[in-house]
Each structure stands twice: as C-alpha cells, then as structure tokens.
Coordinates of N, CA and C in Angstrom, one line a residue:
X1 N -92.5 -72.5 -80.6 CA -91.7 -72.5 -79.3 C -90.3 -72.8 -79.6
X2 N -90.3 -73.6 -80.4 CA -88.5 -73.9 -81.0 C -87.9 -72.6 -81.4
X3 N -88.7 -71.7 -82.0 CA -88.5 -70.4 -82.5 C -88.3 -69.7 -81.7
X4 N -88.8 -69.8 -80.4 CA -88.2 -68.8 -79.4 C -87.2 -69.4 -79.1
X5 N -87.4 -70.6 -78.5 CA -85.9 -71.2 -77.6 C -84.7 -70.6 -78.6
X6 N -84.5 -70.9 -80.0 CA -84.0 -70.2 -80.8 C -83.3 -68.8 -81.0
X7 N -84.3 -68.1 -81.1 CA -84.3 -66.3 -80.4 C -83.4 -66.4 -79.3
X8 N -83.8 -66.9 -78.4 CA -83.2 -66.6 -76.8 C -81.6 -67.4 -77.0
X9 N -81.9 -68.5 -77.2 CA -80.4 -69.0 -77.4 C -79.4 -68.2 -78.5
X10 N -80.2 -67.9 -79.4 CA -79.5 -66.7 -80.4 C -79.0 -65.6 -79.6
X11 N -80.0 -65.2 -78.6 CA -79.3 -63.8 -77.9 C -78.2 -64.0 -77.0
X12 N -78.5 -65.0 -76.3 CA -77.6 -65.7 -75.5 C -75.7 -65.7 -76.2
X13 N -76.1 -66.4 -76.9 CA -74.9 -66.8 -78.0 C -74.1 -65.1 -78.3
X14 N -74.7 -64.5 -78.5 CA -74.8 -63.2 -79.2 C -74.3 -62.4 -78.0
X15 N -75.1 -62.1 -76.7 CA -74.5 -61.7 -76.2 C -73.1 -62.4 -75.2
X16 N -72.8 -63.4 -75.3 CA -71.7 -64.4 -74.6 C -70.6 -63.7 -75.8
X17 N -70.9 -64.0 -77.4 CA -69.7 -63.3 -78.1 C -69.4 -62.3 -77.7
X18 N -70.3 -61.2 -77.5 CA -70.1 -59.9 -77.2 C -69.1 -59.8 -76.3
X19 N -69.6 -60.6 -75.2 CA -68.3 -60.6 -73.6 C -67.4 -60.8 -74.2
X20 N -67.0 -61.9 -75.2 CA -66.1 -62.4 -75.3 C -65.0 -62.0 -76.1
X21 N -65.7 -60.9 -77.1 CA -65.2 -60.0 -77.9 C -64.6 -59.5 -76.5
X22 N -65.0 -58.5 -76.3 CA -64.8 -57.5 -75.3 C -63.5 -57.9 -74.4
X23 N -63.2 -59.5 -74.0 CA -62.0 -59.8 -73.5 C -61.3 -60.2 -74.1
X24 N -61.6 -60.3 -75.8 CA -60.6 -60.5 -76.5 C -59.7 -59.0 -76.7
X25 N -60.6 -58.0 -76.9 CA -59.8 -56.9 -76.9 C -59.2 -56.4 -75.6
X26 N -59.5 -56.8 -74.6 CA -58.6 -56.6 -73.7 C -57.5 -57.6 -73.9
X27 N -57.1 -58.6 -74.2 CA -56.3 -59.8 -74.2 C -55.6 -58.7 -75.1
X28 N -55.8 -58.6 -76.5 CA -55.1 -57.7 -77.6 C -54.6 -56.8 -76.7
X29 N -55.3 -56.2 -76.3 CA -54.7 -54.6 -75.7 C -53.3 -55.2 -74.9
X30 N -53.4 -55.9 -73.7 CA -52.6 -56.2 -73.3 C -51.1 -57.2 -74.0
X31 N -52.0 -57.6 -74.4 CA -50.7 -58.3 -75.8 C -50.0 -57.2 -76.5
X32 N -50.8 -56.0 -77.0 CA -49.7 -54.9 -77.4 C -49.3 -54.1 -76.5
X33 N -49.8 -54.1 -75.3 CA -48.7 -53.4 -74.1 C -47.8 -54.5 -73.7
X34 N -47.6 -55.8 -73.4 CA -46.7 -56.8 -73.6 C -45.5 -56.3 -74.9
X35 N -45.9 -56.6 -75.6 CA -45.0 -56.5 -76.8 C -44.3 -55.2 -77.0
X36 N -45.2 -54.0 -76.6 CA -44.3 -52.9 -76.4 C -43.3 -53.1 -75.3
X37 N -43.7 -53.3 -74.6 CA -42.4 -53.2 -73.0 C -41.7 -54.3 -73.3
X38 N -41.9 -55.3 -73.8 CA -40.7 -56.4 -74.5 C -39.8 -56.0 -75.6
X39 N -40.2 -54.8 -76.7 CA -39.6 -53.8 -77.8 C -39.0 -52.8 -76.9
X40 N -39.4 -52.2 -76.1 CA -38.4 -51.3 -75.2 C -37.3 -51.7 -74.2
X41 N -37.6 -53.5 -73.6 CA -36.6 -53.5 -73.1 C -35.6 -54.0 -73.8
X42 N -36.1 -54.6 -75.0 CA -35.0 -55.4 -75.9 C -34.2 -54.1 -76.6
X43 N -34.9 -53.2 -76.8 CA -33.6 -51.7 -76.9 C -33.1 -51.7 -76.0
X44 N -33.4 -51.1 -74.7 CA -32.4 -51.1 -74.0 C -31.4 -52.1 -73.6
X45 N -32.1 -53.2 -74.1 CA -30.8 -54.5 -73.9 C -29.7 -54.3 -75.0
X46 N -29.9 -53.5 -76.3 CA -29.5 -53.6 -77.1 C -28.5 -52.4 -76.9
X47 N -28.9 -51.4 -76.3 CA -28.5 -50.2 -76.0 C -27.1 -50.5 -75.3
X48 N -27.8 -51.4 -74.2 CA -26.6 -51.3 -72.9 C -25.5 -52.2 -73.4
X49 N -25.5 -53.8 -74.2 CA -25.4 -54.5 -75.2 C -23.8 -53.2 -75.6
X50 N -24.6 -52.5 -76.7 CA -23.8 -51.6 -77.4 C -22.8 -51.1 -76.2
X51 N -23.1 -50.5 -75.3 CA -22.0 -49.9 -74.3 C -21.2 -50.2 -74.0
X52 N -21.5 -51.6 -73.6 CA -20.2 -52.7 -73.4 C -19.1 -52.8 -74.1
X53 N -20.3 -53.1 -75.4 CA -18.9 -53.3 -76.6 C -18.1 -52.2 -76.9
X54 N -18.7 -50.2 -76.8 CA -17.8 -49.3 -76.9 C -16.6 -49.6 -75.8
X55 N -17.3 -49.8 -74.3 CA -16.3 -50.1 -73.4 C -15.1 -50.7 -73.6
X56 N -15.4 -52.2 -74.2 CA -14.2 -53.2 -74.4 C -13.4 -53.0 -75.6
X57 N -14.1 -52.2 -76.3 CA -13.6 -51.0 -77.5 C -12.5 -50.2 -77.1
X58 N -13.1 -49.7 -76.4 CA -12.3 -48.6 -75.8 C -11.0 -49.2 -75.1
X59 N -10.9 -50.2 -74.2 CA -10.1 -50.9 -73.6 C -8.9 -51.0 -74.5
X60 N -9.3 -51.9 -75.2 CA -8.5 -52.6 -76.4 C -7.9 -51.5 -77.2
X61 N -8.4 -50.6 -77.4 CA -7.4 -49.8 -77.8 C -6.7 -49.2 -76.9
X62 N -6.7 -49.0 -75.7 CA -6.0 -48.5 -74.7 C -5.1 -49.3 -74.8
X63 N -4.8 -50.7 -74.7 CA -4.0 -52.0 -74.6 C -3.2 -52.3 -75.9
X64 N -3.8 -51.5 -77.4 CA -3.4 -51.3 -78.1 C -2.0 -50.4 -78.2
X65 N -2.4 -48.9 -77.6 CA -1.5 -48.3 -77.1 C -0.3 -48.2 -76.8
X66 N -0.9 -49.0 -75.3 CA 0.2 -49.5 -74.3 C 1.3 -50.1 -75.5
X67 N 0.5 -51.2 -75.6 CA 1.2 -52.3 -76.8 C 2.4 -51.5 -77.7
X68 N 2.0 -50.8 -78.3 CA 2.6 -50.4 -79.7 C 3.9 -48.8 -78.9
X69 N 3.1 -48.3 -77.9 CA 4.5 -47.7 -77.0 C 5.5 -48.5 -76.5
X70 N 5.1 -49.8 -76.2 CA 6.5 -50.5 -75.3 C 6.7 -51.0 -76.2
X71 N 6.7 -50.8 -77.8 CA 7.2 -51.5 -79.1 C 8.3 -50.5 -79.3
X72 N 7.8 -49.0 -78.9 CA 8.5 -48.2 -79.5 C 9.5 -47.9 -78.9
X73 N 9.5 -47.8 -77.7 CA 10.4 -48.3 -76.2 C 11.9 -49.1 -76.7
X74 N 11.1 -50.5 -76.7 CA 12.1 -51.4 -77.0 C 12.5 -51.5 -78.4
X75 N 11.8 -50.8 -79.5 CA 13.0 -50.9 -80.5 C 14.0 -49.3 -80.5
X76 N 13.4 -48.3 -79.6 CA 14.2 -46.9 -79.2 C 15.6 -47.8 -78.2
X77 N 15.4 -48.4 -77.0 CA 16.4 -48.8 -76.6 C 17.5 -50.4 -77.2
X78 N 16.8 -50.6 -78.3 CA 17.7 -51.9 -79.1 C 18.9 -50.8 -79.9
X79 N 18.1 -50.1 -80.4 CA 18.8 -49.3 -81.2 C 20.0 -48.2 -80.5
X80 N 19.7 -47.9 -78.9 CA 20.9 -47.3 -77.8 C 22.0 -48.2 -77.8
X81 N 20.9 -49.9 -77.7 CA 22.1 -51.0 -77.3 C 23.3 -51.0 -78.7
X82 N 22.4 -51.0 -79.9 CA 23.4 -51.3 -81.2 C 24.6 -49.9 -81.4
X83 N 23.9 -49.0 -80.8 CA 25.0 -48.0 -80.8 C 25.8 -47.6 -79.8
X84 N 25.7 -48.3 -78.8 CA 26.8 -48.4 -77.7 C 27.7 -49.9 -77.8
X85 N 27.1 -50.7 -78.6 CA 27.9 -51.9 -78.8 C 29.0 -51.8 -79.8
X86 N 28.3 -50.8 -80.9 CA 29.4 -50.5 -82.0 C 30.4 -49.3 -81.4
X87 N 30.0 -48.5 -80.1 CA 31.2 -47.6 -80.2 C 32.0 -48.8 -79.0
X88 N 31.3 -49.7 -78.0 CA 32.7 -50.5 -77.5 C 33.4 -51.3 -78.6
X89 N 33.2 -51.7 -79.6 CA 33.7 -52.4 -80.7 C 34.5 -51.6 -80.8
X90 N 34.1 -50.4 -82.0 CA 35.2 -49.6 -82.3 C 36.7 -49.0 -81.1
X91 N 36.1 -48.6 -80.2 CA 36.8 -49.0 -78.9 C 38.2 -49.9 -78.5
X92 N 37.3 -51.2 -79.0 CA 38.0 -52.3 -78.7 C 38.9 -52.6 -79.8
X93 N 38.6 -52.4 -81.1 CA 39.4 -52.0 -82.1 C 40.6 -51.1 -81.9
X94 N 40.5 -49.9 -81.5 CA 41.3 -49.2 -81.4 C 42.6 -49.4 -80.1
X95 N 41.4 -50.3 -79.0 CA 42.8 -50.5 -78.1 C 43.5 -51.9 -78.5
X96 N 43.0 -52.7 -79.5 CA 43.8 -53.9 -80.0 C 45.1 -53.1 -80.8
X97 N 44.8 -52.2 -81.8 CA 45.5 -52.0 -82.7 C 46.6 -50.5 -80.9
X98 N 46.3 -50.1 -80.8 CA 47.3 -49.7 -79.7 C 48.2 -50.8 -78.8
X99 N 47.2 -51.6 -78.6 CA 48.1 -52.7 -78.0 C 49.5 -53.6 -79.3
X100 N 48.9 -53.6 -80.0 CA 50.0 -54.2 -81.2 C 51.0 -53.1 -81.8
X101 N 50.5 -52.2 -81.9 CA 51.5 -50.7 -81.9 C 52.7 -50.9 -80.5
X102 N 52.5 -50.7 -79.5 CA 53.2 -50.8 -78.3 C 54.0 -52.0 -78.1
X103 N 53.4 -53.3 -78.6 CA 54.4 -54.5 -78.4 C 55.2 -54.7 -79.6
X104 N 54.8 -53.9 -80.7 CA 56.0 -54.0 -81.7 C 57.1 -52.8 -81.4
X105 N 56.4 -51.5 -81.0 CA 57.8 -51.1 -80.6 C 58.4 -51.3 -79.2
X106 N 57.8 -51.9 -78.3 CA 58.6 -52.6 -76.8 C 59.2 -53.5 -77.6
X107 N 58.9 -54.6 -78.5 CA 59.9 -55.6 -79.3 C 61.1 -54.6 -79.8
X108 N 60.8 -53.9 -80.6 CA 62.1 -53.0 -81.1 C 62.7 -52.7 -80.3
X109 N 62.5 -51.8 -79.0 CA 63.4 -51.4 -78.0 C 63.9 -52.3 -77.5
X110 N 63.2 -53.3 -77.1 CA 64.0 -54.5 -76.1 C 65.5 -55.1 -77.1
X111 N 64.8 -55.5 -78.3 CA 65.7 -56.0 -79.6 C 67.2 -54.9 -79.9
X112 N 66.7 -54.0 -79.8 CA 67.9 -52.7 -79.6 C 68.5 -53.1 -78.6
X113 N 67.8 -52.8 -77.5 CA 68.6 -53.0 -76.1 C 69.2 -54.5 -76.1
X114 N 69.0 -55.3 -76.2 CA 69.8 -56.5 -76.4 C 70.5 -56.6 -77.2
X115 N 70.9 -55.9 -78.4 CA 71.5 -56.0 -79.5 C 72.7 -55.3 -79.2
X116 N 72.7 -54.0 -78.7 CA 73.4 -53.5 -77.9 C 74.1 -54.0 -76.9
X117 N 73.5 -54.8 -75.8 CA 74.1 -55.7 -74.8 C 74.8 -57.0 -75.4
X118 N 74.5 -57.1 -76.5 CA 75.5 -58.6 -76.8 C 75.7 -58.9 -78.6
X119 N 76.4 -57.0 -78.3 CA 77.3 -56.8 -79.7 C 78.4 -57.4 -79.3
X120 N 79.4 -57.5 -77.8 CA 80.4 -58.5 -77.7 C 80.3 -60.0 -77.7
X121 N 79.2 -60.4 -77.7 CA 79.2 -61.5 -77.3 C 79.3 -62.4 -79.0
X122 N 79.2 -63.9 -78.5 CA 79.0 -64.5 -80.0 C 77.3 -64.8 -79.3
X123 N 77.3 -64.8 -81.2 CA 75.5 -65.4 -81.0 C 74.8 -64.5 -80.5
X124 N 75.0 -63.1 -80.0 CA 74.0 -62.2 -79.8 C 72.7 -62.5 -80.2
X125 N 72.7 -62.4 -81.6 CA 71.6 -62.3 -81.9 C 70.9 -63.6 -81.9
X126 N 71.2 -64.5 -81.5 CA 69.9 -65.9 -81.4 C 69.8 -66.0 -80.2
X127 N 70.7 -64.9 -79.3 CA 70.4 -65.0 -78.0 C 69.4 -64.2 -77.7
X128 N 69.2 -62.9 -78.6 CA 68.2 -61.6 -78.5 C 67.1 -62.1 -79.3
X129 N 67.0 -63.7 -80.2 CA 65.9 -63.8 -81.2 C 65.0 -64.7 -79.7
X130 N 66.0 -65.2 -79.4 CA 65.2 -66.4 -78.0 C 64.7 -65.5 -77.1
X131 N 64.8 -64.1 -76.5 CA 64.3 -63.3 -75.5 C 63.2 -63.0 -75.8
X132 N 63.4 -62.6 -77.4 CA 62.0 -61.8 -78.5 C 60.9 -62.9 -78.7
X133 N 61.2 -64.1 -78.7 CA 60.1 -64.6 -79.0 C 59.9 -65.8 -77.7
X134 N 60.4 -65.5 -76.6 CA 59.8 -66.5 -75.2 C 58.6 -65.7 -75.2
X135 N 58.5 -64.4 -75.4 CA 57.0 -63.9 -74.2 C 56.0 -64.7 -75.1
X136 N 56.4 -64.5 -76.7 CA 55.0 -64.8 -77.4 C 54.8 -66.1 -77.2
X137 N 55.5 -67.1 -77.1 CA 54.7 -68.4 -76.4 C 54.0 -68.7 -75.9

C-alpha cells in the first residue's frame, strides 16, 4: 500500500512538475520578450540619445561660425580703424608742418615789414624783436 501511495504521489509530483515546467517556459518565453522590447527600446533610446547630440553638434558649430565671422568682422574693421588713424595722423602731420611753414614765413614778412617801418627809428629792431616774439607767448 505504501507502494502505491508512493506511485500516485510520484505521479502527482511528476505531473505538478510537468505544470510547472510548462509555466516556467512561459515565464522564459516572456522574460525573452521582456528583454527584447527592453534591447529595442534601449536602441532607440540610444538612437534618439545620438540625435540630440548631432543636433547640439550641429548648433555649436553654427555658433562656432557665427563666432569666428564676427572675429573676422572685427579684426577686418580694426584694421579700417588702423588705416584711417594713420592717414589722419599723416594728415595731421602734414597740416602741423604747413602750419610751421606759414608762421615762419608770416614771421619773415611781418619782420620785413617792420623792419622796413622802423629803418628811421632808433631801436627798430628790439622794437620789431618784441612784436615777433609777443604772439609766441
């Protein structure tokens, strides 16, 4: 009798693994459809992931661009400024040395012309040196 209870509990056992096989491979099954659709969205996480980064890629070089044009901008117009500063300089040069040209000979003329006016007189000339050198004071 123990030998049957045995038998039957054996089949029992036997068949209860069997079920339980049976939902283990379903569990599997579904654990490798889990794992796949978690491998495909983690690509496309990875995918879209990547897009971004071309995106902000892409930006940044645009900004790069920008950047390195308004570099080229402002050292094109430094370089207008340095050659319109050297032609007012030279400019300013030339009207100094005109201006010093002109008051040495207005000094000559005037110096003539007084020299002339006060050939009668005495002391002309410290009288014509004091006319010549009031303005420059």
């Amino acid at each position: 009798m123990n030998l049957i209870r045995g038998l039957v509990l054996t089949k029992e056992v036997c068949s209860t693994l069997e079920g339980f096989d049976g939902k283990l491979d379903k569990e599997e099954a579904n654990s490798k459809k889990l794992s796949k659709d978690l491998n495909v969205m983690s690509l496309e996480k990875v995918q879209l992931d990547l897009k971004y980064v071309n995106e902000a890629q892409k930006l940044a070089n645009g900004r790069a661009l920008v950047a390195e044009t308004a570099i080229v901008t402002a050292n094109s117009n430094f370089e207008a400024m340095v050659a319109e500063k050297n032609t007012l300089l030279a400019k300013a040069k030339e009207e100094v040395e005109r201006v010093k040209t002109d008051r040495v000979d207005a000094e000559a003329r005037a110096f003539a012309t007084c020299q002339d006016g006060f050939e009668d007189m005495p002391n002309y000339k410290d009288l014509a040196h004091h006319f010549m050198t009031a303005g420059r004071e």
